[in-house]
């Protein structure tokens, strides 16, 4: 069974510093995808970044990058030059298996609450 | 432009009184999902539709039902809400061809 673990319930970071949010996963399927979502206090889930299990390079999207270490089964999110607006809950998530009609679902980790100090 | 719309944003219902939450999408996506998210917890998938193919999670209570009358709309029906059903309910869509899920703003349900 697939599993996502986020061991940091909360983090405080000074504005403009880089921050790394940890995520480890467990799956027996060789084909999977890893996601990071941001959830501000308004409640909406905002997609940040995706990494496929067969992708050779680490994914990057603007200030977000995913440090994918397949052998360690880790997919940490790195936010460079943090901003006050980055304060939110961050969820790591995983899709297991090939994209098919009956199994196209994602499971989420427990989340990390990130607070940026001015 | 809003792509996944959930109405209402806040819903208050009485213990045991049926309630329906709605979700609509302008993306023409094949897949629609309903998640339940309780305070300070991760979203938990309740069920999803791939077109009209309904997929229920094994641990979703029978109290929760869903309808998808067409591609654009999907409803979550809670037949007899209990106090433990108070949560944020998130709707999401996906094209079925790519990995990304698009989430709506959620409906926060309060049960009194």
PDB file of C-alpha atoms in Angstrom:
ATOM      1  CA  UNK A   1       0.000   0.000   0.000  1.00  0.00           C
ATOM      2  CA  UNK A   2       1.158   3.480  -0.724  1.00  0.00           C
ATOM      3  CA  UNK A   3       2.097   5.846   2.051  1.00  0.00           C
ATOM      4  CA  UNK A   4       3.224   9.467   2.341  1.00  0.00           C
ATOM      5  CA  UNK A   5       5.048  10.795   5.407  1.00  0.00           C
ATOM      6  CA  UNK A   6       5.680  14.406   6.337  1.00  0.00           C
ATOM      7  CA  UNK A   7       7.568  14.548   9.615  1.00  0.00           C
ATOM      8  CA  UNK A   8       7.508  18.321  10.161  1.00  0.00           C
ATOM      9  CA  UNK A   9       4.137  19.426  11.533  1.00  0.00           C
ATOM     10  CA  UNK A  10       5.272  23.071  11.607  1.00  0.00           C
ATOM     11  CA  UNK A  11       8.179  25.259  10.559  1.00  0.00           C
ATOM     12  CA  UNK A  12       9.178  28.873  11.098  1.00  0.00           C
ATOM     13  CA  UNK A  13      11.473  30.541   8.573  1.00  0.00           C
ATOM     14  CA  UNK A  14      12.801  34.046   8.225  1.00  0.00           C
ATOM     15  CA  UNK A  15      11.655  35.945   5.147  1.00  0.00           C
ATOM     16  CA  UNK A  16      14.009  35.645   2.148  1.00  0.00           C
ATOM     17  CA  UNK A  17      15.599  32.472   3.447  1.00  0.00           C
ATOM     18  CA  UNK A  18      15.311  29.166   1.611  1.00  0.00           C
ATOM     19  CA  UNK A  19      13.255  26.411   3.213  1.00  0.00           C
ATOM     20  CA  UNK A  20      13.072  22.660   2.688  1.00  0.00           C
ATOM     21  CA  UNK A  21       9.924  20.706   3.487  1.00  0.00           C
ATOM     22  CA  UNK A  22      10.469  16.991   3.912  1.00  0.00           C
ATOM     23  CA  UNK A  23       8.472  14.210   2.323  1.00  0.00           C
ATOM     24  CA  UNK A  24       9.117  10.487   2.166  1.00  0.00           C
ATOM     25  CA  UNK A  25       6.986   7.927   0.429  1.00  0.00           C
ATOM     26  CA  UNK A  26       6.556   4.213   0.153  1.00  0.00           C
ATOM     27  CA  UNK A  27       5.236   2.314  -2.820  1.00  0.00           C
ATOM     28  CA  UNK A  28       5.878  -0.972  -4.562  1.00  0.00           C
ATOM     29  CA  UNK A  29       4.742   0.325  -7.930  1.00  0.00           C
ATOM     30  CA  UNK A  30       7.593   1.360 -10.238  1.00  0.00           C
ATOM     31  CA  UNK A  31       5.394   3.993 -11.852  1.00  0.00           C
ATOM     32  CA  UNK A  32       4.179   6.819  -9.651  1.00  0.00           C
ATOM     33  CA  UNK A  33       3.996  10.577  -9.410  1.00  0.00           C
ATOM     34  CA  UNK A  34       4.704  12.963  -6.579  1.00  0.00           C
ATOM     35  CA  UNK A  35       3.040  16.323  -6.000  1.00  0.00           C
ATOM     36  CA  UNK A  36       3.237  19.275  -3.709  1.00  0.00           C
ATOM     37  CA  UNK A  37       0.205  21.412  -2.927  1.00  0.00           C
ATOM     38  CA  UNK A  38      -0.119  24.637  -0.979  1.00  0.00           C
ATOM     39  CA  UNK A  39      -3.216  25.308   1.089  1.00  0.00           C
ATOM     40  CA  UNK A  40      -3.583  28.850   2.444  1.00  0.00           C
ATOM     41  CA  UNK A  41      -6.022  29.642   5.235  1.00  0.00           C
ATOM     42  CA  UNK A  42      -8.750  30.219   2.629  1.00  0.00           C
ATOM     43  CA  UNK A  43      -8.804  26.447   2.095  1.00  0.00           C
ATOM     44  CA  UNK A  44      -8.138  26.139  -1.621  1.00  0.00           C
ATOM     45  CA  UNK A  45      -5.541  23.566  -2.669  1.00  0.00           C
ATOM     46  CA  UNK A  46      -3.005  25.092  -5.033  1.00  0.00           C
ATOM     47  CA  UNK A  47      -0.872  22.820  -7.193  1.00  0.00           C
ATOM     48  CA  UNK A  48       2.836  23.705  -6.975  1.00  0.00           C
ATOM     49  CA  UNK A  49       4.988  21.062  -8.618  1.00  0.00           C
ATOM     50  CA  UNK A  50       5.027  17.488  -9.943  1.00  0.00           C
ATOM     51  CA  UNK A  51       7.711  14.814 -10.297  1.00  0.00           C
ATOM     52  CA  UNK A  52       7.208  11.576 -12.207  1.00  0.00           C
ATOM     53  CA  UNK A  53       9.044   8.472 -11.075  1.00  0.00           C
ATOM     54  CA  UNK A  54      10.759   8.141 -14.445  1.00  0.00           C
ATOM     55  CA  UNK A  55      11.720  11.795 -14.766  1.00  0.00           C
ATOM     56  CA  UNK A  56      15.484  12.092 -14.994  1.00  0.00           C
ATOM     57  CA  UNK A  57      15.731  15.645 -13.740  1.00  0.00           C
ATOM     58  CA  UNK A  58      14.366  17.273 -10.614  1.00  0.00           C
ATOM     59  CA  UNK A  59      11.265  19.340 -11.280  1.00  0.00           C
ATOM     60  CA  UNK A  60      11.413  23.115 -10.924  1.00  0.00           C
ATOM     61  CA  UNK A  61       8.676  25.751 -11.095  1.00  0.00           C
ATOM     62  CA  UNK A  62       9.843  29.284 -10.384  1.00  0.00           C
ATOM     63  CA  UNK A  63      10.901  29.469  -6.730  1.00  0.00           C
ATOM     64  CA  UNK A  64       9.837  25.869  -6.137  1.00  0.00           C
ATOM     65  CA  UNK A  65      12.045  22.872  -6.780  1.00  0.00           C
ATOM     66  CA  UNK A  66      11.605  19.241  -5.885  1.00  0.00           C
ATOM     67  CA  UNK A  67      14.635  17.378  -4.550  1.00  0.00           C
ATOM     68  CA  UNK A  68      13.802  13.890  -5.787  1.00  0.00           C
ATOM     69  CA  UNK A  69      15.959  11.107  -4.349  1.00  0.00           C
ATOM     70  CA  UNK A  70      14.491   7.909  -5.678  1.00  0.00           C
ATOM     71  CA  UNK A  71      16.708   5.477  -3.806  1.00  0.00           C
ATOM     72  CA  UNK A  72      15.828   7.163  -0.524  1.00  0.00           C
ATOM     73  CA  UNK A  73      12.174   7.511  -1.530  1.00  0.00           C
ATOM     74  CA  UNK A  74      12.185  11.164  -0.687  1.00  0.00           C
ATOM     75  CA  UNK A  75      10.672  14.132  -2.510  1.00  0.00           C
ATOM     76  CA  UNK A  76      11.490  17.259  -0.562  1.00  0.00           C
ATOM     77  CA  UNK A  77      10.142  20.655  -1.608  1.00  0.00           C
ATOM     78  CA  UNK A  78      12.598  23.536  -1.660  1.00  0.00           C
ATOM     79  CA  UNK A  79      11.287  27.092  -1.659  1.00  0.00           C
ATOM     80  CA  UNK A  80      13.931  29.664  -2.439  1.00  0.00           C
ATOM     81  CA  UNK A  81      13.791  33.254  -1.197  1.00  0.00           C
ATOM     82  CA  UNK A  82      10.712  32.736   0.961  1.00  0.00           C
ATOM     83  CA  UNK A  83       8.022  35.413   1.055  1.00  0.00           C
ATOM     84  CA  UNK A  84       5.364  36.294   3.604  1.00  0.00           C
ATOM     85  CA  UNK A  85       2.744  34.966   1.194  1.00  0.00           C
ATOM     86  CA  UNK A  86       4.323  31.534   1.399  1.00  0.00           C
ATOM     87  CA  UNK A  87       2.854  31.060   4.867  1.00  0.00           C
ATOM     88  CA  UNK A  88       0.417  28.174   4.440  1.00  0.00           C
ATOM     89  CA  UNK A  89      -0.065  24.455   4.879  1.00  0.00           C
ATOM     90  CA  UNK A  90       1.944  22.347   2.434  1.00  0.00           C
ATOM     91  CA  UNK A  91       0.934  18.838   1.438  1.00  0.00           C
ATOM     92  CA  UNK A  92       3.013  16.209  -0.288  1.00  0.00           C
ATOM     93  CA  UNK A  93       0.954  13.728  -2.297  1.00  0.00           C
ATOM     94  CA  UNK A  94       1.438  10.664  -4.459  1.00  0.00           C
ATOM     95  CA  UNK A  95      -0.319   9.044  -7.378  1.00  0.00           C
ATOM     96  CA  UNK A  96       0.486   5.363  -7.724  1.00  0.00           C
ATOM     97  CA  UNK A  97       0.568   3.420 -10.951  1.00  0.00           C
ATOM     98  CA  UNK A  98      -0.115   4.264 -14.532  1.00  0.00           C
ATOM     99  CA  UNK A  99      -2.850   6.747 -15.234  1.00  0.00           C
ATOM    100  CA  UNK A 100      -5.906   4.599 -15.720  1.00  0.00           C
ATOM    101  CA  UNK A 101      -9.578   5.207 -15.329  1.00  0.00           C
ATOM    102  CA  UNK A 102     -10.208   3.274 -12.165  1.00  0.00           C
ATOM    103  CA  UNK A 103      -7.109   4.144 -10.206  1.00  0.00           C
ATOM    104  CA  UNK A 104      -6.392   7.780 -10.950  1.00  0.00           C
ATOM    105  CA  UNK A 105      -6.351   8.895  -7.342  1.00  0.00           C
ATOM    106  CA  UNK A 106      -3.929  10.705  -5.102  1.00  0.00           C
ATOM    107  CA  UNK A 107      -3.167  10.261  -1.408  1.00  0.00           C
ATOM    108  CA  UNK A 108      -1.877  13.081   0.763  1.00  0.00           C
ATOM    109  CA  UNK A 109       0.608  13.346   3.599  1.00  0.00           C
ATOM    110  CA  UNK A 110      -0.360  14.957   6.892  1.00  0.00           C
ATOM    111  CA  UNK A 111       1.041  18.330   5.885  1.00  0.00           C
ATOM    112  CA  UNK A 112       3.552  20.890   7.178  1.00  0.00           C
ATOM    113  CA  UNK A 113       2.445  24.310   8.361  1.00  0.00           C
ATOM    114  CA  UNK A 114       4.982  26.859   7.178  1.00  0.00           C
ATOM    115  CA  UNK A 115       5.135  30.281   8.796  1.00  0.00           C
ATOM    116  CA  UNK A 116       7.339  33.010   7.354  1.00  0.00           C
ATOM    117  CA  UNK A 117       8.612  35.635   9.796  1.00  0.00           C
ATOM    118  CA  UNK A 118       9.131  39.214   8.532  1.00  0.00           C
TER     119      UNK A 118
ATOM    120  CA  UNK B   1     -11.874  32.739 -14.421  1.00  0.00           C
ATOM    121  CA  UNK B   2     -13.065  30.144 -11.957  1.00  0.00           C
ATOM    122  CA  UNK B   3     -12.572  26.641 -13.328  1.00  0.00           C
ATOM    123  CA  UNK B   4     -13.864  24.505 -10.458  1.00  0.00           C
ATOM    124  CA  UNK B   5     -16.763  26.061  -8.600  1.00  0.00           C
ATOM    125  CA  UNK B   6     -18.222  24.862  -5.345  1.00  0.00           C
ATOM    126  CA  UNK B   7     -21.481  26.048  -3.876  1.00  0.00           C
ATOM    127  CA  UNK B   8     -22.121  27.052  -1.263  1.00  0.00           C
ATOM    128  CA  UNK B   9     -18.797  28.035   0.283  1.00  0.00           C
ATOM    129  CA  UNK B  10     -20.259  27.652   3.759  1.00  0.00           C
ATOM    130  CA  UNK B  11     -23.100  25.333   4.670  1.00  0.00           C
ATOM    131  CA  UNK B  12     -24.760  24.863   8.024  1.00  0.00           C
ATOM    132  CA  UNK B  13     -27.044  21.897   8.509  1.00  0.00           C
ATOM    133  CA  UNK B  14     -28.750  20.239  11.433  1.00  0.00           C
ATOM    134  CA  UNK B  15     -27.853  16.859  12.812  1.00  0.00           C
ATOM    135  CA  UNK B  16     -29.599  14.240  10.676  1.00  0.00           C
ATOM    136  CA  UNK B  17     -30.889  16.675   8.047  1.00  0.00           C
ATOM    137  CA  UNK B  18     -29.846  15.694   4.503  1.00  0.00           C
ATOM    138  CA  UNK B  19     -27.552  18.119   2.753  1.00  0.00           C
ATOM    139  CA  UNK B  20     -26.216  18.385  -0.786  1.00  0.00           C
ATOM    140  CA  UNK B  21     -22.988  20.056  -1.827  1.00  0.00           C
ATOM    141  CA  UNK B  22     -22.395  20.911  -5.448  1.00  0.00           C
ATOM    142  CA  UNK B  23     -19.393  21.175  -7.711  1.00  0.00           C
ATOM    143  CA  UNK B  24     -19.217  22.363 -11.276  1.00  0.00           C
ATOM    144  CA  UNK B  25     -16.330  22.674 -13.707  1.00  0.00           C
ATOM    145  CA  UNK B  26     -15.668  24.548 -16.916  1.00  0.00           C
ATOM    146  CA  UNK B  27     -12.663  22.441 -17.901  1.00  0.00           C
ATOM    147  CA  UNK B  28     -14.578  19.565 -19.517  1.00  0.00           C
ATOM    148  CA  UNK B  29     -12.489  17.136 -17.488  1.00  0.00           C
ATOM    149  CA  UNK B  30     -13.332  13.442 -17.394  1.00  0.00           C
ATOM    150  CA  UNK B  31     -12.522  12.884 -13.740  1.00  0.00           C
ATOM    151  CA  UNK B  32     -14.148  14.503 -10.731  1.00  0.00           C
ATOM    152  CA  UNK B  33     -13.208  13.838  -7.114  1.00  0.00           C
ATOM    153  CA  UNK B  34     -14.676  14.521  -3.695  1.00  0.00           C
ATOM    154  CA  UNK B  35     -12.386  14.854  -0.684  1.00  0.00           C
ATOM    155  CA  UNK B  36     -13.179  15.353   2.975  1.00  0.00           C
ATOM    156  CA  UNK B  37     -10.719  17.400   4.987  1.00  0.00           C
ATOM    157  CA  UNK B  38     -11.083  17.741   8.734  1.00  0.00           C
ATOM    158  CA  UNK B  39      -9.306  20.431  10.687  1.00  0.00           C
ATOM    159  CA  UNK B  40      -5.501  20.159  10.542  1.00  0.00           C
ATOM    160  CA  UNK B  41      -5.680  16.896   8.609  1.00  0.00           C
ATOM    161  CA  UNK B  42      -4.879  15.816   5.083  1.00  0.00           C
ATOM    162  CA  UNK B  43      -7.653  15.602   2.495  1.00  0.00           C
ATOM    163  CA  UNK B  44      -9.186  12.150   2.375  1.00  0.00           C
ATOM    164  CA  UNK B  45     -10.609  10.848  -0.886  1.00  0.00           C
ATOM    165  CA  UNK B  46     -14.254   9.807  -0.614  1.00  0.00           C
ATOM    166  CA  UNK B  47     -14.943   8.813  -4.215  1.00  0.00           C
ATOM    167  CA  UNK B  48     -14.322   9.793  -7.783  1.00  0.00           C
ATOM    168  CA  UNK B  49     -15.932   9.564 -11.193  1.00  0.00           C
ATOM    169  CA  UNK B  50     -14.181   8.805 -14.440  1.00  0.00           C
ATOM    170  CA  UNK B  51     -16.896   9.948 -16.826  1.00  0.00           C
ATOM    171  CA  UNK B  52     -19.890   8.032 -15.470  1.00  0.00           C
ATOM    172  CA  UNK B  53     -17.783   5.296 -13.899  1.00  0.00           C
ATOM    173  CA  UNK B  54     -18.177   5.694 -10.134  1.00  0.00           C
ATOM    174  CA  UNK B  55     -15.334   4.628  -7.817  1.00  0.00           C
ATOM    175  CA  UNK B  56     -16.037   4.504  -4.111  1.00  0.00           C
ATOM    176  CA  UNK B  57     -13.229   4.309  -1.557  1.00  0.00           C
ATOM    177  CA  UNK B  58     -13.533   1.252   0.659  1.00  0.00           C
ATOM    178  CA  UNK B  59     -13.752   3.252   3.891  1.00  0.00           C
ATOM    179  CA  UNK B  60     -16.230   5.889   2.701  1.00  0.00           C
ATOM    180  CA  UNK B  61     -19.319   5.671   4.946  1.00  0.00           C
ATOM    181  CA  UNK B  62     -22.635   4.687   3.353  1.00  0.00           C
ATOM    182  CA  UNK B  63     -23.976   8.008   4.577  1.00  0.00           C
ATOM    183  CA  UNK B  64     -22.100   9.667   1.706  1.00  0.00           C
ATOM    184  CA  UNK B  65     -23.442   9.397  -1.812  1.00  0.00           C
ATOM    185  CA  UNK B  66     -22.569  11.105  -5.057  1.00  0.00           C
ATOM    186  CA  UNK B  67     -24.227  11.916  -8.353  1.00  0.00           C
ATOM    187  CA  UNK B  68     -22.788  13.096 -11.617  1.00  0.00           C
ATOM    188  CA  UNK B  69     -25.631  13.954 -13.993  1.00  0.00           C
ATOM    189  CA  UNK B  70     -23.322  15.310 -16.698  1.00  0.00           C
ATOM    190  CA  UNK B  71     -19.676  16.160 -17.334  1.00  0.00           C
ATOM    191  CA  UNK B  72     -19.874  19.564 -15.694  1.00  0.00           C
ATOM    192  CA  UNK B  73     -21.624  18.815 -12.428  1.00  0.00           C
ATOM    193  CA  UNK B  74     -21.036  16.522  -9.493  1.00  0.00           C
ATOM    194  CA  UNK B  75     -22.941  16.420  -6.212  1.00  0.00           C
ATOM    195  CA  UNK B  76     -22.114  15.125  -2.766  1.00  0.00           C
ATOM    196  CA  UNK B  77     -25.134  14.016  -0.745  1.00  0.00           C
ATOM    197  CA  UNK B  78     -24.867  13.413   2.975  1.00  0.00           C
ATOM    198  CA  UNK B  79     -28.007  11.543   3.921  1.00  0.00           C
ATOM    199  CA  UNK B  80     -27.912  11.951   7.700  1.00  0.00           C
ATOM    200  CA  UNK B  81     -25.097  14.253   8.764  1.00  0.00           C
ATOM    201  CA  UNK B  82     -23.522  13.624  12.120  1.00  0.00           C
ATOM    202  CA  UNK B  83     -21.355  15.948  14.169  1.00  0.00           C
ATOM    203  CA  UNK B  84     -18.319  14.033  12.911  1.00  0.00           C
ATOM    204  CA  UNK B  85     -19.111  14.996   9.321  1.00  0.00           C
ATOM    205  CA  UNK B  86     -18.287  18.636   9.957  1.00  0.00           C
ATOM    206  CA  UNK B  87     -15.356  19.315   7.650  1.00  0.00           C
ATOM    207  CA  UNK B  88     -14.166  21.059   4.537  1.00  0.00           C
ATOM    208  CA  UNK B  89     -15.317  19.243   1.403  1.00  0.00           C
ATOM    209  CA  UNK B  90     -13.089  19.698  -1.606  1.00  0.00           C
ATOM    210  CA  UNK B  91     -13.986  18.954  -5.188  1.00  0.00           C
ATOM    211  CA  UNK B  92     -11.255  18.414  -7.765  1.00  0.00           C
ATOM    212  CA  UNK B  93     -11.076  17.586 -11.450  1.00  0.00           C
ATOM    213  CA  UNK B  94      -8.564  16.028 -13.759  1.00  0.00           C
ATOM    214  CA  UNK B  95      -8.441  15.437 -17.481  1.00  0.00           C
ATOM    215  CA  UNK B  96      -7.502  11.789 -16.981  1.00  0.00           C
ATOM    216  CA  UNK B  97      -4.637  12.310 -19.420  1.00  0.00           C
ATOM    217  CA  UNK B  98      -2.364  14.373 -17.224  1.00  0.00           C
ATOM    218  CA  UNK B  99      -1.344  14.236 -13.620  1.00  0.00           C
ATOM    219  CA  UNK B 100      -2.652  17.536 -12.345  1.00  0.00           C
ATOM    220  CA  UNK B 101      -5.794  17.893 -10.257  1.00  0.00           C
ATOM    221  CA  UNK B 102      -7.575  21.237 -10.146  1.00  0.00           C
ATOM    222  CA  UNK B 103      -9.267  21.953  -6.852  1.00  0.00           C
ATOM    223  CA  UNK B 104     -12.269  24.099  -6.098  1.00  0.00           C
ATOM    224  CA  UNK B 105     -12.338  26.497  -3.134  1.00  0.00           C
ATOM    225  CA  UNK B 106     -14.160  23.984  -0.941  1.00  0.00           C
ATOM    226  CA  UNK B 107     -17.380  23.996   1.057  1.00  0.00           C
ATOM    227  CA  UNK B 108     -17.040  24.226   4.798  1.00  0.00           C
ATOM    228  CA  UNK B 109     -19.813  22.184   6.404  1.00  0.00           C
ATOM    229  CA  UNK B 110     -20.986  22.827   9.946  1.00  0.00           C
ATOM    230  CA  UNK B 111     -23.361  20.402  11.646  1.00  0.00           C
ATOM    231  CA  UNK B 112     -25.374  21.744  14.593  1.00  0.00           C
TER     232      UNK B 112
END
